[in-house]
PDB file of C-alpha atoms in Angstrom:
ATOM      1  CA  MET A  45      -6.185  10.818 -21.617  1.00  0.00           C
ATOM      2  CA  ASP A  46      -6.557   8.064 -18.991  1.00  0.00           C
ATOM      3  CA  HIS A  47      -4.026   7.184 -16.294  1.00  0.00           C
ATOM      4  CA  LEU A  48      -2.216   4.532 -18.342  1.00  0.00           C
ATOM      5  CA  GLU A  49      -1.969   6.883 -21.321  1.00  0.00           C
ATOM      6  CA  LYS A  50      -0.413   9.557 -19.079  1.00  0.00           C
ATOM      7  CA  LEU A  51       2.113   7.060 -17.695  1.00  0.00           C
ATOM      8  CA  GLU A  52       2.941   5.865 -21.200  1.00  0.00           C
ATOM      9  CA  ALA A  53       3.398   9.441 -22.490  1.00  0.00           C
ATOM     10  CA  LYS A  54       5.750  10.355 -19.628  1.00  0.00           C
ATOM     11  CA  SER A  55       7.833   7.207 -20.092  1.00  0.00           C
ATOM     12  CA  VAL A  56       8.108   7.800 -23.847  1.00  0.00           C
ATOM     13  CA  TYR A  57       9.187  11.388 -23.138  1.00  0.00           C
ATOM     14  CA  ILE A  58      11.928  10.175 -20.760  1.00  0.00           C
ATOM     15  CA  PHE A  59      13.157   7.669 -23.351  1.00  0.00           C
ATOM     16  CA  ARG A  60      13.444  10.399 -25.964  1.00  0.00           C
ATOM     17  CA  GLU A  61      15.131  12.812 -23.552  1.00  0.00           C
ATOM     18  CA  ALA A  62      17.679  10.154 -22.636  1.00  0.00           C
ATOM     19  CA  TYR A  63      18.366   9.348 -26.295  1.00  0.00           C
ATOM     20  CA  LYS A  64      18.767  13.035 -27.132  1.00  0.00           C
ATOM     21  CA  GLU A  65      21.021  13.901 -24.180  1.00  0.00           C
ATOM     22  CA  PHE A  66      23.262  10.885 -23.625  1.00  0.00           C
ATOM     23  CA  LYS A  67      25.617   8.760 -25.684  1.00  0.00           C
ATOM     24  CA  ASN A  68      26.549   5.139 -25.102  1.00  0.00           C
ATOM     25  CA  LEU A  69      23.085   4.150 -23.911  1.00  0.00           C
ATOM     26  CA  CYS A  70      21.939   0.639 -23.182  1.00  0.00           C
ATOM     27  CA  MET A  71      18.829  -0.809 -21.559  1.00  0.00           C
ATOM     28  CA  LEU A  72      18.763  -3.548 -18.945  1.00  0.00           C
ATOM     29  CA  TRP A  73      16.362  -6.371 -19.665  1.00  0.00           C
ATOM     30  CA  SER A  74      15.857  -8.804 -16.786  1.00  0.00           C
ATOM     31  CA  VAL A  75      13.092 -10.567 -18.793  1.00  0.00           C
ATOM     32  CA  GLY A  76      10.581  -9.837 -16.000  1.00  0.00           C
ATOM     33  CA  LYS A  77       7.244  -8.064 -16.476  1.00  0.00           C
ATOM     34  CA  ASP A  78       8.562  -4.558 -15.704  1.00  0.00           C
ATOM     35  CA  SER A  79      11.543  -4.571 -18.020  1.00  0.00           C
ATOM     36  CA  THR A  80       9.443  -6.204 -20.744  1.00  0.00           C
ATOM     37  CA  VAL A  81       6.940  -3.332 -20.472  1.00  0.00           C
ATOM     38  CA  LEU A  82       9.994  -1.051 -20.654  1.00  0.00           C
ATOM     39  CA  LEU A  83      11.026  -2.788 -23.872  1.00  0.00           C
ATOM     40  CA  TRP A  84       7.517  -2.293 -25.248  1.00  0.00           C
ATOM     41  CA  LEU A  85       7.644   1.426 -24.415  1.00  0.00           C
ATOM     42  CA  ALA A  86      11.082   1.771 -26.035  1.00  0.00           C
ATOM     43  CA  ARG A  87       9.671   0.330 -29.267  1.00  0.00           C
ATOM     44  CA  LYS A  88       6.804   2.848 -29.035  1.00  0.00           C
ATOM     45  CA  ALA A  89       9.160   5.747 -28.368  1.00  0.00           C
ATOM     46  CA  PHE A  90      11.246   4.942 -31.460  1.00  0.00           C
ATOM     47  CA  PHE A  91       8.504   3.691 -33.797  1.00  0.00           C
ATOM     48  CA  GLY A  92       9.158  -0.031 -33.531  1.00  0.00           C
ATOM     49  CA  HIS A  93      12.930   0.189 -33.348  1.00  0.00           C
ATOM     50  CA  VAL A  94      15.099   0.045 -30.210  1.00  0.00           C
ATOM     51  CA  PRO A  95      18.143   2.195 -31.047  1.00  0.00           C
ATOM     52  CA  PHE A  96      20.412   0.892 -28.266  1.00  0.00           C
ATOM     53  CA  PRO A  97      21.533  -2.539 -27.020  1.00  0.00           C
ATOM     54  CA  LEU A  98      19.522  -4.555 -24.517  1.00  0.00           C
ATOM     55  CA  VAL A  99      21.785  -5.944 -21.802  1.00  0.00           C
ATOM     56  CA  HIS A 100      20.956  -9.046 -19.777  1.00  0.00           C
ATOM     57  CA  ILE A 101      23.079 -10.237 -16.851  1.00  0.00           C
ATOM     58  CA  ASP A 102      23.013 -14.015 -17.039  1.00  0.00           C
ATOM     59  CA  THR A 103      23.767 -15.539 -13.629  1.00  0.00           C
ATOM     60  CA  SER A 104      23.343 -19.023 -15.166  1.00  0.00           C
ATOM     61  CA  TYR A 105      20.803 -19.680 -12.385  1.00  0.00           C
ATOM     62  CA  LYS A 106      17.825 -18.008 -14.071  1.00  0.00           C
ATOM     63  CA  ILE A 107      14.827 -20.275 -14.562  1.00  0.00           C
ATOM     64  CA  PRO A 108      15.454 -21.832 -18.024  1.00  0.00           C
ATOM     65  CA  GLU A 109      12.097 -20.653 -19.392  1.00  0.00           C
ATOM     66  CA  MET A 110      13.246 -17.052 -18.857  1.00  0.00           C
ATOM     67  CA  ILE A 111      16.283 -17.491 -21.115  1.00  0.00           C
ATOM     68  CA  GLU A 112      14.193 -19.243 -23.776  1.00  0.00           C
ATOM     69  CA  TYR A 113      11.683 -16.369 -23.686  1.00  0.00           C
ATOM     70  CA  ARG A 114      14.506 -13.775 -23.888  1.00  0.00           C
ATOM     71  CA  ASP A 115      16.047 -15.288 -26.968  1.00  0.00           C
ATOM     72  CA  ASN A 116      12.746 -15.939 -28.748  1.00  0.00           C
ATOM     73  CA  LEU A 117      11.666 -12.316 -28.296  1.00  0.00           C
ATOM     74  CA  ALA A 118      15.135 -11.021 -29.267  1.00  0.00           C
ATOM     75  CA  ARG A 119      14.908 -12.955 -32.534  1.00  0.00           C
ATOM     76  CA  LYS A 120      11.291 -11.905 -33.172  1.00  0.00           C
ATOM     77  CA  PHE A 121      11.949  -8.182 -32.622  1.00  0.00           C
ATOM     78  CA  LYS A 122      15.508  -8.270 -34.066  1.00  0.00           C
ATOM     79  CA  LEU A 123      16.812  -6.790 -30.824  1.00  0.00           C
ATOM     80  CA  ASN A 124      20.429  -5.771 -30.375  1.00  0.00           C
ATOM     81  CA  MET A 125      20.778  -8.323 -27.572  1.00  0.00           C
ATOM     82  CA  VAL A 126      23.865  -8.510 -25.361  1.00  0.00           C
ATOM     83  CA  TYR A 127      24.561 -10.572 -22.260  1.00  0.00           C
ATOM     84  CA  GLY A 128      27.388 -10.747 -19.750  1.00  0.00           C
ATOM     85  CA  GLN A 129      28.218 -12.894 -16.745  1.00  0.00           C
ATOM     86  CA  ASN A 130      30.792 -13.433 -13.998  1.00  0.00           C
ATOM     87  CA  THR A 131      32.500 -16.486 -15.457  1.00  0.00           C
ATOM     88  CA  GLU A 132      35.256 -16.516 -12.818  1.00  0.00           C
ATOM     89  CA  ALA A 133      32.788 -16.765  -9.897  1.00  0.00           C
ATOM     90  CA  LEU A 134      30.893 -19.496 -11.740  1.00  0.00           C
ATOM     91  CA  LYS A 135      34.087 -21.393 -12.604  1.00  0.00           C
ATOM     92  CA  ASN A 136      35.340 -21.158  -8.997  1.00  0.00           C
ATOM     93  CA  LYS A 137      31.878 -22.129  -7.682  1.00  0.00           C
ATOM     94  CA  GLN A 138      31.661 -18.976  -5.541  1.00  0.00           C
ATOM     95  CA  THR A 139      27.857 -19.080  -5.540  1.00  0.00           C
ATOM     96  CA  TYR A 140      25.073 -19.615  -3.035  1.00  0.00           C
ATOM     97  CA  PRO A 141      23.509 -22.680  -4.657  1.00  0.00           C
ATOM     98  CA  LEU A 142      26.788 -24.541  -4.204  1.00  0.00           C
ATOM     99  CA  GLY A 143      26.875 -23.578  -0.529  1.00  0.00           C
ATOM    100  CA  THR A 144      30.159 -21.671  -0.684  1.00  0.00           C
ATOM    101  CA  THR A 145      28.789 -18.188  -0.007  1.00  0.00           C
ATOM    102  CA  SER A 146      25.713 -16.282   1.215  1.00  0.00           C
ATOM    103  CA  ARG A 147      22.828 -15.250  -0.999  1.00  0.00           C
ATOM    104  CA  ILE A 148      23.827 -11.572  -0.797  1.00  0.00           C
ATOM    105  CA  ALA A 149      27.463 -12.339  -1.658  1.00  0.00           C
ATOM    106  CA  CYS A 150      26.251 -14.466  -4.571  1.00  0.00           C
ATOM    107  CA  CYS A 151      24.069 -11.584  -5.825  1.00  0.00           C
ATOM    108  CA  LYS A 152      27.023  -9.235  -5.528  1.00  0.00           C
ATOM    109  CA  ALA A 153      29.281 -11.539  -7.559  1.00  0.00           C
ATOM    110  CA  LEU A 154      26.848 -12.748 -10.217  1.00  0.00           C
ATOM    111  CA  LYS A 155      24.789  -9.564 -10.630  1.00  0.00           C
ATOM    112  CA  THR A 156      26.533  -6.430  -9.296  1.00  0.00           C
ATOM    113  CA  GLU A 157      30.077  -7.314 -10.374  1.00  0.00           C
ATOM    114  CA  ALA A 158      28.911  -8.852 -13.627  1.00  0.00           C
ATOM    115  CA  LEU A 159      26.833  -5.744 -14.411  1.00  0.00           C
ATOM    116  CA  LYS A 160      29.672  -3.350 -13.563  1.00  0.00           C
ATOM    117  CA  HIS A 161      32.180  -5.094 -15.809  1.00  0.00           C
ATOM    118  CA  THR A 162      29.687  -5.811 -18.588  1.00  0.00           C
ATOM    119  CA  LEU A 163      28.786  -2.119 -18.730  1.00  0.00           C
ATOM    120  CA  ALA A 164      32.462  -1.111 -18.606  1.00  0.00           C
ATOM    121  CA  GLY A 165      33.274  -3.487 -21.471  1.00  0.00           C
ATOM    122  CA  ASP A 166      36.292  -4.942 -19.650  1.00  0.00           C
ATOM    123  CA  TRP A 167      34.704  -8.405 -19.358  1.00  0.00           C
ATOM    124  CA  THR A 168      33.592 -10.403 -22.365  1.00  0.00           C
ATOM    125  CA  ARG A 169      30.163  -9.466 -23.698  1.00  0.00           C
ATOM    126  CA  TYR A 170      28.160 -11.737 -25.988  1.00  0.00           C
ATOM    127  CA  ARG A 171      25.956 -10.329 -28.727  1.00  0.00           C
ATOM    128  CA  MET A 172      23.246 -12.130 -30.693  1.00  0.00           C
ATOM    129  CA  ASN A 173      24.120 -12.619 -34.347  1.00  0.00           C
ATOM    130  CA  HIS A 174      20.758 -12.444 -36.086  1.00  0.00           C
ATOM    131  CA  SER A 175      22.052 -14.181 -39.186  1.00  0.00           C
ATOM    132  CA  THR A 176      22.656 -17.340 -37.115  1.00  0.00           C
ATOM    133  CA  GLY A 177      20.319 -16.640 -34.170  1.00  0.00           C
ATOM    134  CA  GLU A 178      23.189 -17.453 -31.789  1.00  0.00           C
ATOM    135  CA  TYR A 179      25.456 -15.458 -29.483  1.00  0.00           C
ATOM    136  CA  GLU A 180      29.072 -14.682 -30.250  1.00  0.00           C
ATOM    137  CA  GLU A 181      31.747 -12.610 -28.531  1.00  0.00           C
ATOM    138  CA  ASP A 182      31.061  -8.908 -28.939  1.00  0.00           C
ATOM    139  CA  THR A 183      33.936  -7.044 -30.553  1.00  0.00           C
ATOM    140  CA  ASN A 184      32.593  -3.703 -29.309  1.00  0.00           C
ATOM    141  CA  LYS A 185      34.315  -2.977 -25.972  1.00  0.00           C
ATOM    142  CA  GLU A 186      33.007   0.575 -25.627  1.00  0.00           C
ATOM    143  CA  PRO A 187      31.571   1.244 -22.142  1.00  0.00           C
ATOM    144  CA  TYR A 188      27.883   1.966 -21.632  1.00  0.00           C
ATOM    145  CA  THR A 189      27.510   5.047 -19.431  1.00  0.00           C
ATOM    146  CA  GLY A 190      23.754   5.657 -19.720  1.00  0.00           C
ATOM    147  CA  VAL A 191      21.720   2.713 -18.454  1.00  0.00           C
ATOM    148  CA  ILE A 192      17.928   2.552 -18.776  1.00  0.00           C
ATOM    149  CA  ALA A 193      16.307   0.273 -16.190  1.00  0.00           C
ATOM    150  CA  GLY A 194      12.771  -0.866 -15.309  1.00  0.00           C
ATOM    151  CA  VAL A 195      12.858   0.319 -11.695  1.00  0.00           C
ATOM    152  CA  ARG A 196       9.491   1.110 -10.037  1.00  0.00           C
ATOM    153  CA  ALA A 197       9.323   3.228  -6.868  1.00  0.00           C
ATOM    154  CA  ASP A 198       6.579   1.070  -5.325  1.00  0.00           C
ATOM    155  CA  GLU A 199       8.462  -2.225  -5.688  1.00  0.00           C
ATOM    156  CA  GLU A 200      10.628  -1.888  -2.577  1.00  0.00           C
ATOM    157  CA  GLY A 201      12.138   0.743  -0.277  1.00  0.00           C
ATOM    158  CA  SER A 202      15.496   1.457  -1.897  1.00  0.00           C
ATOM    159  CA  ARG A 203      13.900   1.933  -5.329  1.00  0.00           C
ATOM    160  CA  SER A 204      11.555   4.593  -3.911  1.00  0.00           C
ATOM    161  CA  LYS A 205      14.647   6.784  -3.357  1.00  0.00           C
ATOM    162  CA  GLU A 206      15.589   6.834  -7.043  1.00  0.00           C
ATOM    163  CA  ARG A 207      15.286   9.684  -9.549  1.00  0.00           C
ATOM    164  CA  TYR A 208      14.280   9.478 -13.217  1.00  0.00           C
ATOM    165  CA  PHE A 209      17.826  10.522 -14.078  1.00  0.00           C
ATOM    166  CA  SER A 210      20.041   9.226 -11.300  1.00  0.00           C
ATOM    167  CA  PRO A 211      23.833   9.734 -11.317  1.00  0.00           C
ATOM    168  CA  ARG A 212      26.318   7.084 -10.194  1.00  0.00           C
ATOM    169  CA  ASP A 213      30.057   7.451  -9.791  1.00  0.00           C
ATOM    170  CA  ARG A 214      32.597   5.877 -12.123  1.00  0.00           C
ATOM    171  CA  GLU A 215      32.392   2.622 -10.149  1.00  0.00           C
ATOM    172  CA  ASN A 216      28.597   2.526 -10.592  1.00  0.00           C
ATOM    173  CA  GLU A 217      28.153   3.259  -6.877  1.00  0.00           C
ATOM    174  CA  TRP A 218      25.085   5.185  -5.746  1.00  0.00           C
ATOM    175  CA  ASP A 219      25.156   7.974  -3.137  1.00  0.00           C
ATOM    176  CA  VAL A 220      21.514   7.981  -2.040  1.00  0.00           C
ATOM    177  CA  ALA A 221      21.926  11.277  -0.165  1.00  0.00           C
ATOM    178  CA  ASP A 222      23.404  13.116  -3.139  1.00  0.00           C
ATOM    179  CA  GLN A 223      20.832  13.163  -5.931  1.00  0.00           C
ATOM    180  CA  PRO A 224      19.385  16.084  -7.878  1.00  0.00           C
ATOM    181  CA  PRO A 225      15.832  17.173  -7.013  1.00  0.00           C
ATOM    182  CA  GLU A 226      13.173  16.494  -9.646  1.00  0.00           C
ATOM    183  CA  LEU A 227      10.385  18.926  -8.859  1.00  0.00           C
ATOM    184  CA  TRP A 228       7.345  19.583 -11.019  1.00  0.00           C
ATOM    185  CA  ASN A 229       8.652  17.176 -13.675  1.00  0.00           C
ATOM    186  CA  GLN A 230      11.770  19.298 -14.232  1.00  0.00           C
ATOM    187  CA  PHE A 231      14.380  16.641 -14.953  1.00  0.00           C
ATOM    188  CA  LYS A 232      18.071  17.359 -14.559  1.00  0.00           C
ATOM    189  CA  THR A 233      19.901  15.961 -17.580  1.00  0.00           C
ATOM    190  CA  ASP A 234      22.981  18.174 -17.392  1.00  0.00           C
ATOM    191  CA  PHE A 235      25.746  16.118 -15.790  1.00  0.00           C
ATOM    192  CA  ALA A 236      29.527  16.326 -15.863  1.00  0.00           C
ATOM    193  CA  PRO A 237      31.213  14.435 -18.734  1.00  0.00           C
ATOM    194  CA  GLY A 238      31.842  10.823 -17.820  1.00  0.00           C
ATOM    195  CA  THR A 239      29.033  10.644 -15.271  1.00  0.00           C
ATOM    196  CA  HIS A 240      27.431   7.217 -15.203  1.00  0.00           C
ATOM    197  CA  LEU A 241      23.635   7.627 -15.402  1.00  0.00           C
ATOM    198  CA  ARG A 242      20.787   5.315 -14.490  1.00  0.00           C
ATOM    199  CA  ILE A 243      17.522   6.283 -16.207  1.00  0.00           C
ATOM    200  CA  HIS A 244      14.171   5.062 -14.855  1.00  0.00           C
ATOM    201  CA  PRO A 245      11.160   5.652 -17.168  1.00  0.00           C
ATOM    202  CA  LEU A 246       8.872   3.403 -15.040  1.00  0.00           C
ATOM    203  CA  LEU A 247       9.419   5.106 -11.683  1.00  0.00           C
ATOM    204  CA  ASP A 248       5.754   6.174 -11.286  1.00  0.00           C
ATOM    205  CA  TRP A 249       4.221   2.879 -12.419  1.00  0.00           C
ATOM    206  CA  THR A 250       2.726   0.423  -9.907  1.00  0.00           C
ATOM    207  CA  GLU A 251       2.533  -3.359 -10.096  1.00  0.00           C
ATOM    208  CA  LEU A 252      -1.161  -3.011 -11.002  1.00  0.00           C
ATOM    209  CA  ASN A 253      -0.377  -0.445 -13.743  1.00  0.00           C
ATOM    210  CA  ILE A 254       2.144  -2.863 -15.252  1.00  0.00           C
ATOM    211  CA  TRP A 255      -0.411  -5.672 -15.524  1.00  0.00           C
ATOM    212  CA  GLU A 256      -3.136  -3.329 -16.788  1.00  0.00           C
ATOM    213  CA  TYR A 257      -0.762  -2.151 -19.510  1.00  0.00           C
ATOM    214  CA  ILE A 258       0.242  -5.731 -20.381  1.00  0.00           C
ATOM    215  CA  GLU A 259      -3.465  -6.519 -20.806  1.00  0.00           C
ATOM    216  CA  ARG A 260      -4.187  -3.395 -22.864  1.00  0.00           C
ATOM    217  CA  GLU A 261      -1.206  -3.852 -25.181  1.00  0.00           C
ATOM    218  CA  ASN A 262      -1.374  -7.670 -25.238  1.00  0.00           C
ATOM    219  CA  ILE A 263       2.316  -7.887 -24.326  1.00  0.00           C
ATOM    220  CA  PRO A 264       3.750 -11.432 -24.250  1.00  0.00           C
ATOM    221  CA  THR A 265       5.133 -12.454 -20.831  1.00  0.00           C
ATOM    222  CA  VAL A 266       6.822 -15.502 -19.340  1.00  0.00           C
ATOM    223  CA  SER A 267       4.227 -18.157 -18.423  1.00  0.00           C
ATOM    224  CA  LEU A 268       5.843 -18.498 -14.967  1.00  0.00           C
ATOM    225  CA  TYR A 269       3.684 -15.538 -13.895  1.00  0.00           C
ATOM    226  CA  PHE A 270       0.542 -17.676 -14.194  1.00  0.00           C
ATOM    227  CA  ASN A 271      -0.879 -20.550 -12.158  1.00  0.00           C
ATOM    228  CA  GLN A 272      -0.432 -23.623 -14.311  1.00  0.00           C
ATOM    229  CA  GLY A 273      -2.506 -25.970 -12.189  1.00  0.00           C
ATOM    230  CA  ASN A 274      -0.633 -26.237  -8.904  1.00  0.00           C
ATOM    231  CA  GLY A 275      -2.153 -23.180  -7.164  1.00  0.00           C
ATOM    232  CA  THR A 276       1.004 -21.046  -7.352  1.00  0.00           C
ATOM    233  CA  ARG A 277       2.590 -18.499  -9.643  1.00  0.00           C
ATOM    234  CA  TYR A 278       5.653 -16.260  -9.620  1.00  0.00           C
ATOM    235  CA  ARG A 279       4.950 -12.651  -8.715  1.00  0.00           C
ATOM    236  CA  SER A 280       8.572 -11.571  -9.136  1.00  0.00           C
ATOM    237  CA  LEU A 281      11.166 -13.462 -11.206  1.00  0.00           C
ATOM    238  CA  GLY A 282      14.819 -14.018 -10.352  1.00  0.00           C
ATOM    239  CA  CYS A 283      17.320 -16.833  -9.951  1.00  0.00           C
ATOM    240  CA  GLY A 284      15.720 -20.249  -9.454  1.00  0.00           C
ATOM    241  CA  PRO A 285      17.445 -21.164  -6.157  1.00  0.00           C
ATOM    242  CA  CYS A 286      16.405 -17.891  -4.433  1.00  0.00           C
ATOM    243  CA  THR A 287      12.949 -17.194  -5.886  1.00  0.00           C
ATOM    244  CA  ALA A 288       9.723 -18.831  -4.724  1.00  0.00           C
ATOM    245  CA  PRO A 289       6.210 -18.633  -6.181  1.00  0.00           C
ATOM    246  CA  VAL A 290       3.229 -17.289  -4.227  1.00  0.00           C
ATOM    247  CA  LYS A 291      -0.098 -18.995  -3.652  1.00  0.00           C
ATOM    248  CA  SER A 292      -2.456 -17.864  -6.404  1.00  0.00           C
ATOM    249  CA  GLU A 293      -5.171 -19.221  -8.660  1.00  0.00           C
ATOM    250  CA  ALA A 294      -4.629 -16.531 -11.343  1.00  0.00           C
ATOM    251  CA  ARG A 295      -4.202 -18.183 -14.744  1.00  0.00           C
ATOM    252  CA  THR A 296      -4.573 -15.099 -16.964  1.00  0.00           C
ATOM    253  CA  VAL A 297      -3.549 -11.437 -17.019  1.00  0.00           C
ATOM    254  CA  LYS A 298      -7.155 -10.479 -16.284  1.00  0.00           C
ATOM    255  CA  GLU A 299      -7.188 -12.719 -13.198  1.00  0.00           C
ATOM    256  CA  ILE A 300      -3.879 -11.235 -11.968  1.00  0.00           C
ATOM    257  CA  ILE A 301      -5.391  -7.753 -12.280  1.00  0.00           C
ATOM    258  CA  GLU A 302      -8.490  -8.870 -10.370  1.00  0.00           C
ATOM    259  CA  GLU A 303      -6.263 -10.412  -7.708  1.00  0.00           C
ATOM    260  CA  LEU A 304      -4.269  -7.190  -7.251  1.00  0.00           C
ATOM    261  CA  ARG A 305      -7.405  -5.041  -7.183  1.00  0.00           C
ATOM    262  CA  SER A 306      -8.969  -7.317  -4.542  1.00  0.00           C
ATOM    263  CA  GLY A 307      -6.216  -6.419  -2.075  1.00  0.00           C
ATOM    264  CA  LYS A 308      -5.075 -10.036  -1.712  1.00  0.00           C
ATOM    265  CA  PHE A 309      -1.433  -8.910  -1.690  1.00  0.00           C
ATOM    266  CA  SER A 310      -1.909  -5.509  -0.052  1.00  0.00           C
ATOM    267  CA  ASN A 311       0.090  -6.593   3.011  1.00  0.00           C
ATOM    268  CA  ILE A 312       2.522  -8.871   1.201  1.00  0.00           C
ATOM    269  CA  ALA A 313       5.631  -7.440  -0.459  1.00  0.00           C
ATOM    270  CA  GLU A 314       5.904  -7.986  -4.189  1.00  0.00           C
ATOM    271  CA  ARG A 315       9.388  -9.454  -3.656  1.00  0.00           C
ATOM    272  CA  SER A 316       8.266 -11.714  -0.782  1.00  0.00           C
ATOM    273  CA  GLY A 317       9.452 -14.702  -2.801  1.00  0.00           C
ATOM    274  CA  ARG A 318      12.985 -13.310  -3.161  1.00  0.00           C
ATOM    275  CA  GLU A 319      14.986 -14.989  -0.386  1.00  0.00           C
ATOM    276  CA  GLN A 320      18.039 -12.738  -0.758  1.00  0.00           C
ATOM    277  CA  ASP A 321      15.928  -9.745   0.372  1.00  0.00           C
ATOM    278  CA  LYS A 322      15.465 -11.469   3.757  1.00  0.00           C
ATOM    279  CA  GLU A 323      19.117 -12.252   4.406  1.00  0.00           C
ATOM    280  CA  ASP A 324      19.679  -9.010   6.281  1.00  0.00           C
ATOM    281  CA  GLY A 325      17.574  -5.916   6.860  1.00  0.00           C
ATOM    282  CA  GLY A 326      19.256  -3.630   4.361  1.00  0.00           C
ATOM    283  CA  GLY A 327      20.622  -6.215   1.971  1.00  0.00           C
ATOM    284  CA  LEU A 328      19.008  -4.944  -1.201  1.00  0.00           C
ATOM    285  CA  GLU A 329      19.822  -1.285  -0.572  1.00  0.00           C
ATOM    286  CA  THR A 330      23.423  -2.256   0.176  1.00  0.00           C
ATOM    287  CA  LEU A 331      23.576  -4.088  -3.150  1.00  0.00           C
ATOM    288  CA  ARG A 332      22.022  -1.168  -4.997  1.00  0.00           C
ATOM    289  CA  ARG A 333      24.453   1.342  -3.468  1.00  0.00           C
ATOM    290  CA  ASP A 334      27.241  -0.855  -4.866  1.00  0.00           C
ATOM    291  CA  GLY A 335      25.756  -0.819  -8.361  1.00  0.00           C
ATOM    292  CA  TYR A 336      23.106  -3.559  -8.329  1.00  0.00           C
ATOM    293  CA  MET A 337      20.325  -3.109 -10.895  1.00  0.00           C
TER     294      MET A 337
END
């Protein structure tokens, strides 16, 4: 068994443990490379079927190609696709692109708050109707209390503090100092009723592992990750106004892998193009403590 096969086997095991132990599961799908690999692994774990909803938080500022890709793949794989958004903040123009708030405050409103209320079911959720291929208001208001996410420990500092099975409080808030130990692959899955859980099957994967797996499995990804002739590509995808591409000549998955192996980005953070991460020193960890994905 090679390294990728070991990573895949562990992730599949975590998926099955989560499905066996917890009710009201959902999986976050940001449409980026990590959560798309997560989707691929979920289909492997359950023999081509994903037995829980995929939840996307639509800020309305995502690069349009991302939304087109999301919906095309949802239709192709017949995914139970749900999205939610903070319509009040959008209606009142309380967003960074309109200059009425900071980037961090915008993230908190359009991502953290939208995620919290979408999971709780107390804001409107929209579910894809596969008979029409369009979204309609979801009549299911049941809260999701087990949330599977494509978090990788190597992506940035606050994510390195996560567990595979990480408890949150009822408000989705994260106490970084109060997490169960996970020693020798002994996962704690026994939590008090009502505990909100975040589950992270990709915690041990690296950026390079993700691209190697995409190549091996021939997983479709958003073309924004590739240089399309202007000498740049996106290394990390987010909202259009706050995400910048990096300089790169990589046009294929193989060339991205070669680029990562060469050490070109060894001293450059994967999220270097995410402007909200630079707004203050602990901005992302602050957001994650409050429930950010």
